[in-house]
PDB file of C-alpha atoms and ligand atoms in Angstrom:
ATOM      1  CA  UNK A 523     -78.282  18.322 -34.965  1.00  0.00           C
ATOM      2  CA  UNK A 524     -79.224  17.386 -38.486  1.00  0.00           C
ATOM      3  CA  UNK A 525     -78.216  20.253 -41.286  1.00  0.00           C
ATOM      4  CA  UNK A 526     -81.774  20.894 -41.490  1.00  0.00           C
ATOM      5  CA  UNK A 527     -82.575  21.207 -38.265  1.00  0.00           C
ATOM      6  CA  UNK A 528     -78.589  24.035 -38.073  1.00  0.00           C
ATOM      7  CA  UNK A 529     -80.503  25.730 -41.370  1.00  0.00           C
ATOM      8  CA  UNK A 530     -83.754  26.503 -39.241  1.00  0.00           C
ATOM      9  CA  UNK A 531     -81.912  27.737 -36.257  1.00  0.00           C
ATOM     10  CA  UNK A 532     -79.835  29.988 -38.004  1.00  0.00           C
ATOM     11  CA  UNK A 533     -83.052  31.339 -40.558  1.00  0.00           C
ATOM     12  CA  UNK A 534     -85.153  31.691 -36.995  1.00  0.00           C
ATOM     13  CA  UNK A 535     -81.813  33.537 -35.208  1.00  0.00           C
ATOM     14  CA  UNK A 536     -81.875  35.671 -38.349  1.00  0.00           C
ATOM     15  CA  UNK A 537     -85.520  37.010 -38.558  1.00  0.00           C
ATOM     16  CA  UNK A 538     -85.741  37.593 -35.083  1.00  0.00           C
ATOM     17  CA  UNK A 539     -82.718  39.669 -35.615  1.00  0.00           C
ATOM     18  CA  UNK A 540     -84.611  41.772 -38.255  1.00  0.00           C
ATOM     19  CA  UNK A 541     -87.698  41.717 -35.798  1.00  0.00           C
ATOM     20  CA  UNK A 542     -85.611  43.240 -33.225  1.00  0.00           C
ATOM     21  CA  UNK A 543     -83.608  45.765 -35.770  1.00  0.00           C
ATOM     22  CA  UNK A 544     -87.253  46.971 -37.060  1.00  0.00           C
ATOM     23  CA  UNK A 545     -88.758  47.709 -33.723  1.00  0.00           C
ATOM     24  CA  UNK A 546     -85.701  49.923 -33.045  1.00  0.00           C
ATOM     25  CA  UNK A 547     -85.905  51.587 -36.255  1.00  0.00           C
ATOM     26  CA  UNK A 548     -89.678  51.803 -36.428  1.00  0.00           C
ATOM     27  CA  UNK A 549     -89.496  53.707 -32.481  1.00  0.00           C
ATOM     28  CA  UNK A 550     -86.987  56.131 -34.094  1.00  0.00           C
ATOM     29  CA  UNK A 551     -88.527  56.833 -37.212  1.00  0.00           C
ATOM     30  CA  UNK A 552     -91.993  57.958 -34.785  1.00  0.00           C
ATOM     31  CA  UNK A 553     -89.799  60.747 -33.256  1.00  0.00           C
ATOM     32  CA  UNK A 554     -89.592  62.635 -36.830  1.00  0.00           C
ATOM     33  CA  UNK A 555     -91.969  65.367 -37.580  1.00  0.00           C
ATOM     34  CA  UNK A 556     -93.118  67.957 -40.484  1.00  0.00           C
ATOM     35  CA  UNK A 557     -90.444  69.810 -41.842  1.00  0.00           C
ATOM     36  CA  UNK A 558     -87.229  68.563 -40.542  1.00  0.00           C
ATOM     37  CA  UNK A 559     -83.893  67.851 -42.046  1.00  0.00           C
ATOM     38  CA  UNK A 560     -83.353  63.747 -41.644  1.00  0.00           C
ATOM     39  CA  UNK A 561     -79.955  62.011 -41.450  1.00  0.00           C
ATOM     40  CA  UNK A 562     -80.597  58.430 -43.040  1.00  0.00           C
ATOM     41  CA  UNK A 563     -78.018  56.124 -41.806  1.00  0.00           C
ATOM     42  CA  UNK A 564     -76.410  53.028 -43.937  1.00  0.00           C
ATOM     43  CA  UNK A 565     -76.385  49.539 -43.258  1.00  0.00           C
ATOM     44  CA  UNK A 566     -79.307  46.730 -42.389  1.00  0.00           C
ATOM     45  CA  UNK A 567     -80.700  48.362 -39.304  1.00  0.00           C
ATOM     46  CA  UNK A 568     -81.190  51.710 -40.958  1.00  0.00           C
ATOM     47  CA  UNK A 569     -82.547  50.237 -43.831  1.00  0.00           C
ATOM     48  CA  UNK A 570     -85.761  49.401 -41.775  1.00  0.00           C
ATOM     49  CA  UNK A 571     -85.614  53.034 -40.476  1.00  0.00           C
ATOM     50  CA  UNK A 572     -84.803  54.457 -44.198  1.00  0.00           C
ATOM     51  CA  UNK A 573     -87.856  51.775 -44.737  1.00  0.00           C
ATOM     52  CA  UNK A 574     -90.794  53.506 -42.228  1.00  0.00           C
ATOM     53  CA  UNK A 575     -89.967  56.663 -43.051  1.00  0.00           C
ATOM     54  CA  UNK A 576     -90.483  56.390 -46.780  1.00  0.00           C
ATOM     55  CA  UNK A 577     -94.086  54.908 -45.774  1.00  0.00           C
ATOM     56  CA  UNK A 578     -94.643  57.992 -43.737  1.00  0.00           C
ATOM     57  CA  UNK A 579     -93.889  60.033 -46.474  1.00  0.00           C
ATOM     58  CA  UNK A 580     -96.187  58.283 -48.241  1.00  0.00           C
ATOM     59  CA  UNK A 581     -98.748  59.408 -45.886  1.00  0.00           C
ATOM     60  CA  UNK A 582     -97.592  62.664 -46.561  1.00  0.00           C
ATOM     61  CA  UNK A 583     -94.681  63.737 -44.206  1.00  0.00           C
ATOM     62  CA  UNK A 584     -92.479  66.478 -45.044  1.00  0.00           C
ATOM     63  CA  UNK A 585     -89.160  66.107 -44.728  1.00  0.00           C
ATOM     64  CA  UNK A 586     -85.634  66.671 -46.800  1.00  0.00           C
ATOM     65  CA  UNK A 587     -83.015  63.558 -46.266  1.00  0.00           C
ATOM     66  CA  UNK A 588     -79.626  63.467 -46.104  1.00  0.00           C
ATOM     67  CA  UNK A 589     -78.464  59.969 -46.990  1.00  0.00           C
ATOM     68  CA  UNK A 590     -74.582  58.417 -45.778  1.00  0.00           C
ATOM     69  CA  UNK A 591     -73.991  56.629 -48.469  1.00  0.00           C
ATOM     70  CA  UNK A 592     -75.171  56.013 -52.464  1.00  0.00           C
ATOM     71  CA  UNK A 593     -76.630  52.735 -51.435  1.00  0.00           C
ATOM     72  CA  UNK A 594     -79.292  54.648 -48.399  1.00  0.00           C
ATOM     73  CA  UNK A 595     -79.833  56.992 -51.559  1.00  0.00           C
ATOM     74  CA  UNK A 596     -80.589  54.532 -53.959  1.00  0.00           C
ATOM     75  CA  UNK A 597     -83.166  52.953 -51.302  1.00  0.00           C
ATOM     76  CA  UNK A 598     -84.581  56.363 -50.269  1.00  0.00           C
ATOM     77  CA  UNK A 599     -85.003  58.032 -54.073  1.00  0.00           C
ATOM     78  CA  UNK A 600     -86.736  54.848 -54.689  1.00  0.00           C
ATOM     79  CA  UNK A 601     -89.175  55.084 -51.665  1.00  0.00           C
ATOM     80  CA  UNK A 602     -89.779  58.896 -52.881  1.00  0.00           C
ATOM     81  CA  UNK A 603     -87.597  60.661 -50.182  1.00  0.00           C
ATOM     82  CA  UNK A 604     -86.872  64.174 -51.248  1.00  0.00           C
ATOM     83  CA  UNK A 605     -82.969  64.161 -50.608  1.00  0.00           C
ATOM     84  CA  UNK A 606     -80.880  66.907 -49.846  1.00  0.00           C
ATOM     85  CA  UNK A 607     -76.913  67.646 -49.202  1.00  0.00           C
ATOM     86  CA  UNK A 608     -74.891  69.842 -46.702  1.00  0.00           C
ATOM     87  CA  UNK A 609     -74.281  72.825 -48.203  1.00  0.00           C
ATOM     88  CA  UNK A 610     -78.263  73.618 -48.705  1.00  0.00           C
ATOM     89  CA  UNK A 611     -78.850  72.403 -45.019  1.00  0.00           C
ATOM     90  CA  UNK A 612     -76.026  73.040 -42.885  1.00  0.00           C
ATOM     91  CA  UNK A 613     -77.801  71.651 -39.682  1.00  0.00           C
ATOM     92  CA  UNK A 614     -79.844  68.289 -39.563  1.00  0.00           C
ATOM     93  CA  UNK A 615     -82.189  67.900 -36.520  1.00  0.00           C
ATOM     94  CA  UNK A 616     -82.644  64.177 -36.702  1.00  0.00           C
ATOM     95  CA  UNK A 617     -80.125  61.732 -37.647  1.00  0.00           C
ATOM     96  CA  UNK A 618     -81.001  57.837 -37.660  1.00  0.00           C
ATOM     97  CA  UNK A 619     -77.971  55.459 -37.936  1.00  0.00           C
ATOM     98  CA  UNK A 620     -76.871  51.783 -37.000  1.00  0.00           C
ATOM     99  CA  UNK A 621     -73.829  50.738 -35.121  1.00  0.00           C
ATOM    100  CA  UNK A 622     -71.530  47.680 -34.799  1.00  0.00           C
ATOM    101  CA  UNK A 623     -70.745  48.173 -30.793  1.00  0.00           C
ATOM    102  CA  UNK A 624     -72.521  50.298 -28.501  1.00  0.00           C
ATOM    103  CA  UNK A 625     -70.344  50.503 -25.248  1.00  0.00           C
ATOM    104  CA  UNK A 626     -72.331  50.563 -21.961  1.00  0.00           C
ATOM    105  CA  UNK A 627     -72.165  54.219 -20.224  1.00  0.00           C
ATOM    106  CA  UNK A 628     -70.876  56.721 -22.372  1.00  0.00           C
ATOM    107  CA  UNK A 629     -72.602  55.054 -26.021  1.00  0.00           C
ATOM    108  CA  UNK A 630     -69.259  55.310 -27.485  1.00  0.00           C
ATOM    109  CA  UNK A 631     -69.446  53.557 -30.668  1.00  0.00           C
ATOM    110  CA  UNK A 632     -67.856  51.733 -33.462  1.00  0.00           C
ATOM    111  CA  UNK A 633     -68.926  52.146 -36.584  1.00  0.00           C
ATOM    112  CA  UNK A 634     -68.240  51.234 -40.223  1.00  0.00           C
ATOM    113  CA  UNK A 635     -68.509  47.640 -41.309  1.00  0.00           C
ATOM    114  CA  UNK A 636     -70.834  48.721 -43.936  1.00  0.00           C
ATOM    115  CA  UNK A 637     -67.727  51.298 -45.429  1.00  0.00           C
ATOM    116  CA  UNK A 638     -70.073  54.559 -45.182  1.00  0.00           C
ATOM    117  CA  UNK A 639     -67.862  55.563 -41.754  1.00  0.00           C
ATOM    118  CA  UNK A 640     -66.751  58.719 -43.256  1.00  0.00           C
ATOM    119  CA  UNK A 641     -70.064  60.294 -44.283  1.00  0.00           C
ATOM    120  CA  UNK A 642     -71.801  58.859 -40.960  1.00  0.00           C
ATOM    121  CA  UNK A 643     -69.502  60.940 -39.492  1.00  0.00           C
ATOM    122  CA  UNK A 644     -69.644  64.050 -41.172  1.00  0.00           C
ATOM    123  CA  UNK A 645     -73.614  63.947 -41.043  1.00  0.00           C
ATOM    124  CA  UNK A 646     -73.492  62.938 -37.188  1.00  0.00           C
ATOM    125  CA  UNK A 647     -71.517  65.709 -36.628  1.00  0.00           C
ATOM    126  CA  UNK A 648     -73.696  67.890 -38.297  1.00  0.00           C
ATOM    127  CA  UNK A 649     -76.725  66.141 -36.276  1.00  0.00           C
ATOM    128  CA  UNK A 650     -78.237  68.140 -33.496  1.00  0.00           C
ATOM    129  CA  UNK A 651     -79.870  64.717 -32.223  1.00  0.00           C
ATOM    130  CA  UNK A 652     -78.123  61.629 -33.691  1.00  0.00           C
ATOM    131  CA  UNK A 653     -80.482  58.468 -32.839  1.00  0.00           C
ATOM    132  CA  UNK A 654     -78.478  54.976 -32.771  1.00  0.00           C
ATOM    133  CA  UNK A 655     -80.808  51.922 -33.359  1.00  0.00           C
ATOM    134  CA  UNK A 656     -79.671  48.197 -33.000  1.00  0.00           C
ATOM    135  CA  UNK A 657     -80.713  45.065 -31.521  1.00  0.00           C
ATOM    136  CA  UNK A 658     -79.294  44.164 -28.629  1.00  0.00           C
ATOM    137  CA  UNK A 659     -76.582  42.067 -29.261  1.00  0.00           C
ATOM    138  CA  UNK A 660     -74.296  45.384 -29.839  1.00  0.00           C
ATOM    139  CA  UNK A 661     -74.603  46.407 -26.437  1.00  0.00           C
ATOM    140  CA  UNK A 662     -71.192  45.750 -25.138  1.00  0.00           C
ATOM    141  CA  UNK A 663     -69.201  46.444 -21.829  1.00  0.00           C
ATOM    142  CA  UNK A 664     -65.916  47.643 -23.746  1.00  0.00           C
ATOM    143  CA  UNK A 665     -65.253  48.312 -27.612  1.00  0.00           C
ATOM    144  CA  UNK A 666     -63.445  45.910 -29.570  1.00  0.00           C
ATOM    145  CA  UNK A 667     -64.854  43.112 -27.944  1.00  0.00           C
ATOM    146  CA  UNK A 668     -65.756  41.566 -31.494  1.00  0.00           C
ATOM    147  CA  UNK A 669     -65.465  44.252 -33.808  1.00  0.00           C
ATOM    148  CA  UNK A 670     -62.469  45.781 -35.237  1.00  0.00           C
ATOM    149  CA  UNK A 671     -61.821  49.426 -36.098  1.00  0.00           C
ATOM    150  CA  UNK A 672     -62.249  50.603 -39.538  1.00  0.00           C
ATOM    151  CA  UNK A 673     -59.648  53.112 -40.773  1.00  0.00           C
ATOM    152  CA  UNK A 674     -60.567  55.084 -43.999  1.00  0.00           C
ATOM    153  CA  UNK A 675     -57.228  55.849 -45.608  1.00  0.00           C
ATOM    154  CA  UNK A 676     -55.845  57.732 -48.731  1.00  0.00           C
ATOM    155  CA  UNK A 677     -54.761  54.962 -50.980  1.00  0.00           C
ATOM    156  CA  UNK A 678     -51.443  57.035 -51.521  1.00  0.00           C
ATOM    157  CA  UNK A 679     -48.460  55.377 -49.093  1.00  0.00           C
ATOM    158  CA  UNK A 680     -51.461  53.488 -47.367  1.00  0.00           C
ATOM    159  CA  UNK A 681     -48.873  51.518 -46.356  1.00  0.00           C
ATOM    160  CA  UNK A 682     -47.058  54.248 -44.370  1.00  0.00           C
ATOM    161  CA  UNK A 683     -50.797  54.736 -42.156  1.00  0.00           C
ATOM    162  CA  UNK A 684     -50.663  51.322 -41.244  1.00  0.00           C
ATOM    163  CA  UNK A 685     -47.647  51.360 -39.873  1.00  0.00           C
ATOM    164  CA  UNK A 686     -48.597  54.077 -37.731  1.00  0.00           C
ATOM    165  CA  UNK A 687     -51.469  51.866 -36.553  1.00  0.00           C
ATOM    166  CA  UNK A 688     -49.083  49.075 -35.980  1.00  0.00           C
ATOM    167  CA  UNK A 689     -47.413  51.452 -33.609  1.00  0.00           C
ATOM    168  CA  UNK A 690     -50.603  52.443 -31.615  1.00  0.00           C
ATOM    169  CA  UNK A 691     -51.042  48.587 -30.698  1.00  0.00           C
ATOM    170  CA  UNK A 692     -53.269  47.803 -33.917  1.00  0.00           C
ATOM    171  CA  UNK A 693     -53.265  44.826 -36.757  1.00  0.00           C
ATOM    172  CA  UNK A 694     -54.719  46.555 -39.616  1.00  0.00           C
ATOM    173  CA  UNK A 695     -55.807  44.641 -41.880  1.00  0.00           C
ATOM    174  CA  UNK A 696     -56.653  46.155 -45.457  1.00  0.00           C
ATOM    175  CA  UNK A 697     -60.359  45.354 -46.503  1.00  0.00           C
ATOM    176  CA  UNK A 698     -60.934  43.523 -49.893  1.00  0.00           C
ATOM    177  CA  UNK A 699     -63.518  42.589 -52.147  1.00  0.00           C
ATOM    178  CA  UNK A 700     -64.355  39.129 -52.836  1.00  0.00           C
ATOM    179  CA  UNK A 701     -61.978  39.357 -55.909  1.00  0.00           C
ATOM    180  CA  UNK A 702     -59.356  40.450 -53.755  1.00  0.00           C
ATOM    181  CA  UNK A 703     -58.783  44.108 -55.369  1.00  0.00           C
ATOM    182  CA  UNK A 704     -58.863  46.462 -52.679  1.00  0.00           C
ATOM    183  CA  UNK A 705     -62.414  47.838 -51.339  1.00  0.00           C
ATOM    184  CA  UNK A 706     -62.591  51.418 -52.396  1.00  0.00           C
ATOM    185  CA  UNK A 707     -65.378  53.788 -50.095  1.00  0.00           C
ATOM    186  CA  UNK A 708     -67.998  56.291 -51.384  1.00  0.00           C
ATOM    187  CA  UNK A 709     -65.372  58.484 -51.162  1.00  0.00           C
ATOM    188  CA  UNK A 710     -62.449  56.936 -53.187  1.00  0.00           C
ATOM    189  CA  UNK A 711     -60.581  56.013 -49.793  1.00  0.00           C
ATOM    190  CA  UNK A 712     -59.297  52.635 -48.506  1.00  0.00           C
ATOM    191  CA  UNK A 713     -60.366  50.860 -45.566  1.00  0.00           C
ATOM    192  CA  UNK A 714     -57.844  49.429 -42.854  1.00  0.00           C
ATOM    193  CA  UNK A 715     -59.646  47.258 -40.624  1.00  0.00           C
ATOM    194  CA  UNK A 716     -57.240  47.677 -37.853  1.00  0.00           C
ATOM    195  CA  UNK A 717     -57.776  44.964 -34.815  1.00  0.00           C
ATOM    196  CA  UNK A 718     -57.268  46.747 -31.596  1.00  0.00           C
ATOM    197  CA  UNK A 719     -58.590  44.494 -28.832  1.00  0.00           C
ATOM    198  CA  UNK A 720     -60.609  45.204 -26.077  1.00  0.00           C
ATOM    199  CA  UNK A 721     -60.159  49.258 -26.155  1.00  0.00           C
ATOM    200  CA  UNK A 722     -59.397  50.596 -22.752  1.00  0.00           C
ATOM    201  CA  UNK A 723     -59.934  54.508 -23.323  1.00  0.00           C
ATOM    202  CA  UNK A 724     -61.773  54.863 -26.892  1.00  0.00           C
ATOM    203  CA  UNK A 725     -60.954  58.859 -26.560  1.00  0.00           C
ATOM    204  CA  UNK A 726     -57.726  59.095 -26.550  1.00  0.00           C
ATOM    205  CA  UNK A 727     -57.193  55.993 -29.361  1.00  0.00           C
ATOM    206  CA  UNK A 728     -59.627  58.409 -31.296  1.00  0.00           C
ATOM    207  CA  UNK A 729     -57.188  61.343 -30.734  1.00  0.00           C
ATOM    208  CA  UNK A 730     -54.226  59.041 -31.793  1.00  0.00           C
ATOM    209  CA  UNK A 731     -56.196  58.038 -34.849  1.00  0.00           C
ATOM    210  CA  UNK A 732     -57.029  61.815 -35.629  1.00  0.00           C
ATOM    211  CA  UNK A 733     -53.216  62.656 -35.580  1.00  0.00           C
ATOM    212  CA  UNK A 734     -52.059  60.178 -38.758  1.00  0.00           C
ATOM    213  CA  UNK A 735     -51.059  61.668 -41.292  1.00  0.00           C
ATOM    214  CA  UNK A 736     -53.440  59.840 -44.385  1.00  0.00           C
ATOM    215  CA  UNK A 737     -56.233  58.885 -41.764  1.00  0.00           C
ATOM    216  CA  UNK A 738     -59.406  60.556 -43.197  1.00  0.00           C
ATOM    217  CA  UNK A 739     -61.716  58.697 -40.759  1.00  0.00           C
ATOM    218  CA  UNK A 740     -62.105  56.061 -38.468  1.00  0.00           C
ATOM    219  CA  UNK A 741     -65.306  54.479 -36.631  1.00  0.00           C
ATOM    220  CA  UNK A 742     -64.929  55.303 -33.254  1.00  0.00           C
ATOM    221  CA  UNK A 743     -67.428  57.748 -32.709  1.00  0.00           C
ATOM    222  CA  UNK A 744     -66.810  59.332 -29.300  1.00  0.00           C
ATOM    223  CA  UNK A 745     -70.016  60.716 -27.520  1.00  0.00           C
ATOM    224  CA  UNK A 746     -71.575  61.696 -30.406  1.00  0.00           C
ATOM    225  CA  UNK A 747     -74.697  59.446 -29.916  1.00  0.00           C
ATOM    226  CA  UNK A 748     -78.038  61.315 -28.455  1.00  0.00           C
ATOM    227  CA  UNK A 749     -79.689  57.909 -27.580  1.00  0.00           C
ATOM    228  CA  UNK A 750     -79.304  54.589 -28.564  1.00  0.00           C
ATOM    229  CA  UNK A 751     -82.642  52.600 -28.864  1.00  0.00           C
ATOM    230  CA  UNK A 752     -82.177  48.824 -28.732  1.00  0.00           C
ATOM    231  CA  UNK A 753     -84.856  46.661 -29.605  1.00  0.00           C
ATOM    232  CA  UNK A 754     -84.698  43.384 -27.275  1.00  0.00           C
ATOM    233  CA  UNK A 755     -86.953  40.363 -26.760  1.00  0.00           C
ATOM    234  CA  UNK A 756     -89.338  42.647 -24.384  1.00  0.00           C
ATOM    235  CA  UNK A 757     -89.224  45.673 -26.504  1.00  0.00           C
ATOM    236  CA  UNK A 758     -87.212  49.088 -27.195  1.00  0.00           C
ATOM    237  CA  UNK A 759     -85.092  50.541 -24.566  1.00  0.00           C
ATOM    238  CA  UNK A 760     -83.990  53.828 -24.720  1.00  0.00           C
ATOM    239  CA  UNK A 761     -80.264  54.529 -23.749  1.00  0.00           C
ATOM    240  CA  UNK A 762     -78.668  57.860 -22.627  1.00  0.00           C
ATOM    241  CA  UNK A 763     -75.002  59.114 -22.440  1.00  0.00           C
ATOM    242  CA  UNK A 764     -74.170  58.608 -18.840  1.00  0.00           C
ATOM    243  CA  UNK A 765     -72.751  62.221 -17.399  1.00  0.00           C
ATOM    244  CA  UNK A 766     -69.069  62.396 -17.356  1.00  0.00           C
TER     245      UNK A 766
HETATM  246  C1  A5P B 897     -72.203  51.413 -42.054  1.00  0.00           C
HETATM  247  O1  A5P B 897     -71.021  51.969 -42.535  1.00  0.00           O
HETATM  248  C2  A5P B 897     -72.100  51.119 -40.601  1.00  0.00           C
HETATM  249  O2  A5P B 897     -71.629  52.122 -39.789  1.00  0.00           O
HETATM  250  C3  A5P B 897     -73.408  50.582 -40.066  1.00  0.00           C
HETATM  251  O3  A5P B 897     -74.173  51.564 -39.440  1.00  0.00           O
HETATM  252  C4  A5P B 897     -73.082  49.518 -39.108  1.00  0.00           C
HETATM  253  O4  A5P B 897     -72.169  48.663 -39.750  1.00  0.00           O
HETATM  254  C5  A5P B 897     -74.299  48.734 -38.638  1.00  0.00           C
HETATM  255  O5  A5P B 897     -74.793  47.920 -39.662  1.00  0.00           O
HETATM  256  P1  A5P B 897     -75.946  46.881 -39.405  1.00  0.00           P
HETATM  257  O6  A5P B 897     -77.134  47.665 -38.985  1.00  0.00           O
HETATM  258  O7  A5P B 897     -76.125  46.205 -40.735  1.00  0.00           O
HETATM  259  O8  A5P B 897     -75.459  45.937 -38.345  1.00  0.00           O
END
């Protein structure tokens, strides 16, 4: 294949990506109505969902958002969102967030690669109905399959945490910027991108992660998610936790 003829593939590849990342978002944005309290999730799938909900504000729905990170903020204040925090609304009804692996049967999920894991987290717990949109390439079998975990540590004796990772079978990893300082999250916290393989039981590496001492977060998010809508060649299908 000529370079040319690589650059279209991947351009085509990418916009039917975004096709498939809209559809999702667009079917979850229709199941928000007058008056509710919104979770707006962070990354590039719930930026089309942050997206179709600021036109149907436009059109005049009423609703207060609670954005995961300053960068869904910036994109909501800008589309005319009225925003809101926790401590006026203590209960959101509707939560729409991305994911970077969706594991078949329980919709376990990992979660982070955009660094906003700690505030998806304390809004999806919060979340009466959390709503996971993706295409369908995050649909996976078992976790880890091509994602590692992200770890939000305290930068003080970060060191110290990922040992402790080490320990529980992980390479972490610590995340960077492009100048090579470390990358520092909303919430002034380091990320440890901690390779784990393919995760056998997500629940109880979740309970391990809980128990480190300088862990404030990681992005395994353990039956948390309502639904997960994936948009796919033939449309949006609608997921549900399989029973335990
Ligand atoms: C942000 O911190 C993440 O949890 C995102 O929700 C996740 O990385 C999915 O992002 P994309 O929709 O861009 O794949």
């Amino acid at each position: 294949l000529t370079d040319d003829a690589i650059g279209n593939l991947y351009s085509y590849v990418a916009q039917n990506s975004d096709h498939l990342k809209q559809i999702a978002a667009e079917s979850a944005v229709a199941q928000v109505k007058d008056g509710m309290v919104v979770g707006l999730g962070t990354g590039s799938t719930a930026a089309f969902a942050t997206q179709a909900l600021g036109k149907r504000v436009q059109e005049g729905l009423d609703i207060v958002g609670i954005p995961t990170s300053r960068q869904t903020e910036a994109q909501a204040k800008a589309l005319g969102i009225r925003l809101g925090g926790l401590d006026e609304h203590g209960e959101i009804d509707l939560t729409i967030d991305g994911a970077d692996e969706v594991e078949k049967g329980p919709l376990n999920l990992i979660k982070g690669y955009g660094g906003a894991l700690l505030r998806e987290k304390i809004v999806a717990s919060a979340t009466k109905r959390l709503i996971i949109i993706a295409d369908q390439s995050k649909l996976v079998e078992k976790l880890g399959a091509s994602h590692f975990v992200p770890v939000e540590v305290i930068p003080f004796g970060w060191r110290l945490a990922a040992r402790k990772l080490e320990n529980l079978g992980g390479k972490p990893e610590l995340r960077t910027n492009p100048d090579a300082s470390p990358f520092v999250t909303d919430g002034g916290h380091y990320i440890l991108n901690c390779n784990f393989g393919l995760i056998a039981d997500p629940a109880s590496l979740a309970d391990a992660l809980d128990r480190i001492v300088g862990v404030v977060e990681h992005g395994l998010f353990i039956r948390m998610a309502a639904e997960v809508r994936l948009g796919g060649m033939a449309g949006v299908e609608t997921l549900f936790p399989e029973k335990r």
